[in-house]
Coordinates of C-alpha atoms and ligand atoms in Angstrom, one line a residue:
M12 CA 15.9 27.9 12.6
Q13 CA 19.1 25.9 12.1
A14 CA 21.4 29.0 11.8
S15 CA 23.4 27.8 14.9
L16 CA 24.7 24.8 12.9
Q17 CA 26.4 27.1 10.3
S18 CA 29.9 28.4 10.5
D19 CA 30.4 32.0 11.5
A20 CA 31.3 33.0 7.9
N21 CA 27.9 31.7 6.8
K22 CA 25.7 33.1 9.6
G23 CA 25.0 36.5 7.9
L24 CA 24.0 34.6 4.7
V25 CA 21.9 32.2 6.6
A26 CA 20.1 35.1 8.4
E27 CA 19.4 36.7 5.0
I28 CA 18.1 33.5 3.5
L29 CA 15.7 33.0 6.5
R30 CA 14.5 36.6 6.2
L31 CA 13.8 36.2 2.5
K32 CA 12.2 32.8 3.0
S33 CA 9.7 34.3 5.4
E34 CA 9.1 37.4 3.2
R35 CA 8.4 35.2 0.1
N36 CA 6.5 32.5 2.1
A37 CA 8.9 30.0 0.7
V38 CA 10.0 26.5 1.8
I39 CA 13.5 25.1 1.2
L40 CA 13.6 21.4 0.2
A41 CA 17.0 19.7 0.0
H42 CA 18.0 16.2 -1.3
N43 CA 20.2 14.0 0.9
Y44 CA 23.2 14.6 -1.5
Q45 CA 23.3 18.4 -1.0
V46 CA 26.3 20.0 0.6
P47 CA 26.1 20.2 4.4
E48 CA 25.4 23.9 4.7
V49 CA 22.5 23.6 2.3
Q50 CA 21.1 20.6 4.2
D51 CA 21.3 22.6 7.4
I52 CA 19.3 25.5 6.1
A53 CA 16.5 23.3 4.6
D54 CA 13.0 22.8 6.0
L55 CA 13.2 19.3 4.9
V56 CA 16.0 17.0 3.7
G57 CA 15.0 13.8 2.0
D58 CA 15.0 11.4 -1.0
S59 CA 13.2 12.0 -4.3
L60 CA 10.0 10.4 -3.0
G61 CA 9.9 12.3 0.3
L62 CA 10.6 15.6 -1.4
S63 CA 7.9 15.1 -4.0
Q64 CA 5.4 14.4 -1.2
A65 CA 6.5 17.5 0.7
A66 CA 6.2 19.6 -2.5
A67 CA 2.6 18.3 -2.9
R68 CA 1.5 19.2 0.7
T69 CA 3.4 22.4 1.5
P70 CA 1.2 25.5 2.0
A71 CA 4.2 27.7 0.9
D72 CA 3.9 29.8 -2.3
V73 CA 7.5 29.3 -3.3
I74 CA 9.6 26.1 -3.3
V75 CA 13.3 26.5 -3.5
F76 CA 14.4 23.1 -4.7
C77 CA 17.9 22.2 -3.7
G78 CA 18.4 19.1 -5.8
V79 CA 18.6 18.5 -9.6
H80 CA 16.5 19.7 -12.5
F81 CA 14.1 16.7 -12.8
M82 CA 13.2 17.0 -9.1
A83 CA 12.3 20.6 -9.5
E84 CA 10.2 19.7 -12.6
T85 CA 8.4 17.0 -10.6
A86 CA 7.6 19.6 -7.8
S87 CA 6.3 22.0 -10.4
I88 CA 4.1 19.3 -12.1
I89 CA 2.6 18.3 -8.8
S90 CA 2.0 21.9 -7.6
P91 CA 1.6 24.0 -10.8
Q92 CA 0.1 26.9 -8.7
K93 CA 3.4 27.3 -6.8
T94 CA 6.6 28.9 -8.0
V95 CA 9.4 26.3 -8.1
L96 CA 13.0 27.7 -8.1
L97 CA 16.1 25.7 -8.9
P98 CA 19.1 27.8 -7.6
D99 CA 21.4 26.6 -10.5
L100 CA 20.1 25.4 -13.9
G101 CA 23.3 23.4 -14.3
A102 CA 22.1 20.9 -11.8
G103 CA 21.3 18.1 -14.3
C104 CA 21.5 14.3 -14.0
S105 CA 23.6 12.0 -16.1
L106 CA 21.1 9.2 -15.7
A107 CA 18.1 11.3 -16.8
A108 CA 20.2 12.4 -19.8
T109 CA 20.4 8.8 -21.1
I110 CA 16.9 8.9 -22.6
D111 CA 14.6 11.5 -24.1
A112 CA 11.0 11.5 -25.3
D113 CA 12.0 10.6 -28.9
K114 CA 14.0 7.6 -27.9
L115 CA 11.2 6.4 -25.6
R116 CA 8.6 6.8 -28.3
A117 CA 10.7 4.7 -30.7
W118 CA 11.1 2.0 -27.9
K119 CA 7.4 2.0 -27.3
K120 CA 6.7 1.5 -31.0
E121 CA 8.7 -1.8 -30.7
H122 CA 6.6 -2.8 -27.7
P123 CA 3.1 -1.3 -28.4
K124 CA 1.3 -3.2 -25.6
A125 CA 3.9 -2.6 -22.9
V126 CA 3.4 -0.7 -19.6
V127 CA 6.1 2.0 -19.2
V128 CA 7.6 2.5 -15.8
S129 CA 10.0 5.4 -15.5
Y130 CA 12.4 6.0 -12.6
V131 CA 11.8 9.5 -11.3
N132 CA 15.2 10.5 -12.7
T133 CA 13.8 11.4 -16.1
T134 CA 12.6 14.6 -17.8
A135 CA 9.0 15.7 -17.7
E136 CA 8.7 14.8 -21.4
V137 CA 9.7 11.2 -20.7
K138 CA 7.3 11.1 -17.7
A139 CA 4.6 12.3 -20.0
E140 CA 5.2 9.2 -22.2
S141 CA 5.1 6.9 -19.2
D142 CA 2.3 5.0 -17.4
Y143 CA 4.0 5.0 -14.0
A144 CA 6.9 7.0 -12.4
C145 CA 8.7 5.4 -9.5
T146 CA 11.6 6.1 -7.2
S147 CA 14.2 3.8 -5.7
G148 CA 12.0 3.8 -2.6
N149 CA 8.9 2.3 -4.3
A150 CA 10.0 0.7 -7.6
V151 CA 9.4 -2.8 -6.4
K152 CA 5.9 -1.9 -5.2
V153 CA 5.0 -0.1 -8.5
V154 CA 6.1 -3.1 -10.6
S155 CA 4.4 -5.6 -8.3
S156 CA 1.1 -3.7 -8.8
I157 CA 1.1 -4.2 -12.6
P158 CA -0.8 -7.4 -13.7
R159 CA 1.7 -10.2 -14.3
D160 CA 0.6 -10.8 -17.9
R161 CA 1.6 -7.3 -19.0
E162 CA 4.9 -6.6 -20.6
I163 CA 6.9 -3.9 -18.9
L164 CA 9.4 -1.3 -20.2
F165 CA 11.5 -0.1 -17.3
L166 CA 13.8 2.9 -17.6
P167 CA 16.3 4.4 -17.5
D168 CA 18.5 2.7 -14.8
M169 CA 19.6 -0.8 -15.7
F170 CA 20.9 -1.6 -12.2
L171 CA 17.6 -0.5 -10.6
G172 CA 15.8 -2.5 -13.3
A173 CA 17.9 -5.6 -12.5
Y174 CA 17.3 -5.2 -8.8
V175 CA 13.5 -4.9 -9.3
M176 CA 13.5 -8.0 -11.6
E177 CA 15.3 -9.9 -8.9
K178 CA 12.9 -8.8 -6.1
T179 CA 9.7 -9.3 -8.0
G180 CA 10.6 -12.3 -10.1
R181 CA 9.3 -10.4 -13.1
K182 CA 11.0 -10.2 -16.5
M183 CA 11.1 -6.7 -17.9
E184 CA 12.7 -4.9 -20.9
V185 CA 15.2 -2.6 -19.2
W186 CA 16.8 0.6 -20.7
P187 CA 20.6 0.4 -20.6
G188 CA 21.1 3.7 -18.7
E189 CA 23.3 4.3 -15.6
C190 CA 24.3 7.1 -13.3
H191 CA 28.1 7.7 -13.5
V192 CA 28.4 8.1 -9.7
H193 CA 26.7 4.9 -8.7
A194 CA 28.1 2.8 -11.6
G195 CA 31.5 3.7 -10.3
I196 CA 30.9 1.9 -7.0
T197 CA 32.0 -1.4 -8.4
P198 CA 32.4 -4.8 -6.7
D199 CA 36.2 -4.3 -6.6
V200 CA 35.9 -1.0 -4.7
I201 CA 33.4 -2.6 -2.3
N202 CA 35.3 -5.8 -1.7
R203 CA 38.4 -3.7 -0.7
K204 CA 36.4 -1.7 1.8
L205 CA 34.5 -4.7 3.1
A206 CA 37.7 -6.5 3.8
E207 CA 38.9 -3.6 6.0
N208 CA 35.5 -3.3 7.9
R209 CA 34.1 -6.7 8.6
D210 CA 32.3 -5.3 11.7
A211 CA 30.2 -2.8 9.8
E212 CA 26.7 -3.0 8.4
F213 CA 26.6 -2.5 4.6
L214 CA 24.0 -0.1 3.2
V215 CA 23.6 0.0 -0.6
H216 CA 21.6 2.2 -3.0
P217 CA 19.9 0.1 -5.7
E218 CA 21.5 2.2 -8.5
C219 CA 24.9 1.0 -7.5
G220 CA 26.7 -1.0 -10.2
C221 CA 27.3 -3.7 -7.6
V222 CA 23.7 -4.3 -6.4
T223 CA 22.6 -7.2 -8.6
Q224 CA 25.9 -9.0 -8.0
F225 CA 25.6 -8.6 -4.3
L226 CA 22.0 -9.7 -4.3
Y227 CA 23.1 -12.7 -6.3
F228 CA 25.9 -13.6 -3.9
S229 CA 23.8 -13.0 -0.8
E230 CA 21.0 -15.2 -2.2
K231 CA 23.4 -18.0 -3.0
G232 CA 24.9 -17.7 0.5
D233 CA 28.4 -18.5 -0.8
F234 CA 29.9 -15.1 -0.3
D235 CA 30.9 -13.9 3.1
L236 CA 29.0 -10.6 3.2
P237 CA 28.2 -8.7 6.3
L238 CA 24.6 -7.8 7.0
T239 CA 23.6 -6.1 3.7
Q240 CA 20.6 -3.7 3.3
V241 CA 19.4 -2.3 0.0
Y242 CA 17.7 1.1 0.4
S243 CA 16.7 4.4 -1.2
T244 CA 18.6 7.3 0.3
E245 CA 15.8 7.9 2.9
G246 CA 15.7 4.2 3.7
M247 CA 19.4 4.3 4.5
V248 CA 19.0 7.2 6.8
R249 CA 16.0 5.5 8.6
H250 CA 17.9 2.2 8.9
A251 CA 21.0 4.0 10.4
R252 CA 18.7 5.5 13.1
Q253 CA 16.9 2.3 14.0
S254 CA 19.8 -0.3 13.7
Q255 CA 21.6 -1.5 16.8
A256 CA 24.9 -1.5 14.9
D257 CA 27.4 1.3 15.5
K258 CA 29.4 1.1 12.3
F259 CA 28.1 1.4 8.7
L260 CA 29.6 1.2 5.3
V261 CA 27.6 3.4 2.9
A262 CA 27.5 2.7 -0.9
T263 CA 26.0 5.8 -2.4
E264 CA 26.8 9.5 -3.0
T265 CA 28.8 10.8 -0.1
G266 CA 26.5 13.8 0.7
I267 CA 24.2 11.5 2.6
L268 CA 26.9 11.0 5.3
H269 CA 26.3 14.5 6.7
R270 CA 22.8 13.7 7.7
M271 CA 23.6 10.2 9.0
R272 CA 26.4 11.6 11.2
K273 CA 24.4 14.5 12.4
E274 CA 21.4 12.3 13.4
N275 CA 23.5 9.6 15.0
P276 CA 26.5 11.2 16.8
G277 CA 27.5 7.9 18.5
K278 CA 27.8 5.9 15.3
T279 CA 30.4 5.7 12.6
F280 CA 29.6 6.1 8.9
L281 CA 32.2 5.3 6.3
P282 CA 31.8 5.9 2.5
V283 CA 32.5 2.9 0.4
K284 CA 34.0 5.3 -2.2
E285 CA 35.2 8.7 -1.0
D286 CA 35.0 10.2 -4.5
A287 CA 31.4 9.0 -5.2
V288 CA 30.4 12.7 -5.6
C289 CA 27.6 14.0 -7.9
Q290 CA 28.9 17.2 -9.3
Y291 CA 25.3 18.2 -10.3
M292 CA 24.1 18.0 -6.8
K293 CA 27.1 20.0 -5.5
T294 CA 26.5 23.0 -7.9
I295 CA 24.0 24.3 -5.3
T296 CA 25.6 26.5 -2.7
L297 CA 24.3 28.7 0.1
E298 CA 25.1 31.8 -2.0
K299 CA 23.0 30.4 -4.9
V300 CA 20.1 29.7 -2.5
Y301 CA 20.3 33.3 -1.3
R302 CA 20.4 34.6 -4.9
S303 CA 17.5 32.3 -5.8
L304 CA 15.3 33.8 -3.1
R305 CA 16.4 37.4 -3.7
D306 CA 16.0 37.4 -7.5
M307 CA 13.3 34.6 -7.7
V308 CA 15.5 32.5 -10.1
Y309 CA 15.5 30.1 -11.8
E310 CA 11.9 29.3 -12.2
V311 CA 11.2 25.7 -13.4
R312 CA 7.8 25.4 -15.0
V313 CA 6.7 22.5 -17.2
P314 CA 4.4 23.4 -20.2
G315 CA 0.7 22.6 -19.4
P316 CA 0.0 19.7 -21.8
I317 CA 3.2 17.9 -20.9
A318 CA 2.7 18.6 -17.2
D319 CA -0.9 17.2 -17.4
K320 CA 0.3 13.9 -18.9
A321 CA 3.4 13.6 -16.7
R322 CA 1.2 14.3 -13.6
L323 CA -0.8 11.0 -14.1
S324 CA 2.4 8.9 -13.9
I325 CA 3.6 10.9 -10.8
E326 CA 0.3 10.6 -9.1
R327 CA 0.4 6.8 -9.5
M328 CA 3.8 6.8 -8.0
L329 CA 2.6 8.8 -5.0
E330 CA -0.4 6.6 -4.5
L331 CA 1.9 3.6 -4.2
A332 CA 4.4 5.4 -1.9
Ligands
13P5 P1 16.7 8.7 -4.1 O1 15.4 8.4 -4.9 O2 17.1 7.5 -3.3 O3 16.7 10.0 -3.4 O4 17.9 8.8 -5.2 C1 17.9 9.8 -6.1 C2 19.1 9.9 -6.9 O5 19.3 10.7 -7.7 C3 20.0 8.8 -6.7 O6 21.2 9.2 -7.3
SF4_6 FE1 21.7 11.8 -11.2 FE2 23.5 10.1 -10.4 FE3 23.6 12.7 -9.6 FE4 21.6 11.0 -8.7 S1 23.8 10.9 -8.3 S2 21.3 13.1 -9.4 S3 21.3 9.7 -10.5 S4 23.9 11.9 -11.7

């Protein structure tokens, strides 16, 4: 398949991965933040929502999930009959780690009638305690679908929560969690970059620490922002393809630039913050993908009763995708 895009040093490894992939009837799914060589070997590169949908419909027996642990769990919950492999069990998520099932149960006790909406960056146990899962791509739609008289607990990302409140005009109780990568993309950092690139379109992921402030400034119209678009990672890639602009400032993890540049060779993509790098996403390498397929490691499987409860919230998320 895409072996030709790989460096000479990687070609032997890529050939072995492709051979094992066909032998195992496997599919390789990669998140937009994966290292370039892993994106180039994948059958599909996408955001959390797109990869969950792909996991649900693939006829493959084995899914090699090049992303982080909660994403592999989600794939396994949706497709319990398939073997889901995560090439490195160290691929966690600082945002998912801000809440566990015990903390959520305690929060629910304080708000017994509330509907619980969990961003997909949560463990299976937390999803099992939730009514809805959502991704950055459909959080607004999920919250809008809940009757207006219902109280909502939204977790775990406070910036995404603030963004959803702004977009829907709904008040929610929001868990004070954040992702260390996105929270580091502050208004200061952005302002500096914007000043140097007034001619660029500005693409922002709603987990960025800056989002609500930028929405506020945009709304008031008293801040000289260039055209600003708030998107999930997949929305950013789609927008870059469709926009007439030829220069973009991108406020999210830098792994996404590889795909943007590859799909749009005539356009320029600049990171707002060069060191906005998720070390968890970067633990996955070509060598680990190879080992994963060779040794069938590391299988991620969610215990039946938890998977059954978590599946309901994920299915609601997929219905509203
Ligand atoms: P997306 O849902 O946009 O893919 O984002 C996932 C994520 O982990 C953001 O850091
Ligand atoms: Fe988690 Fe942040 Fe990494 Fe996304 S970028 S996987 S939210 S730690």
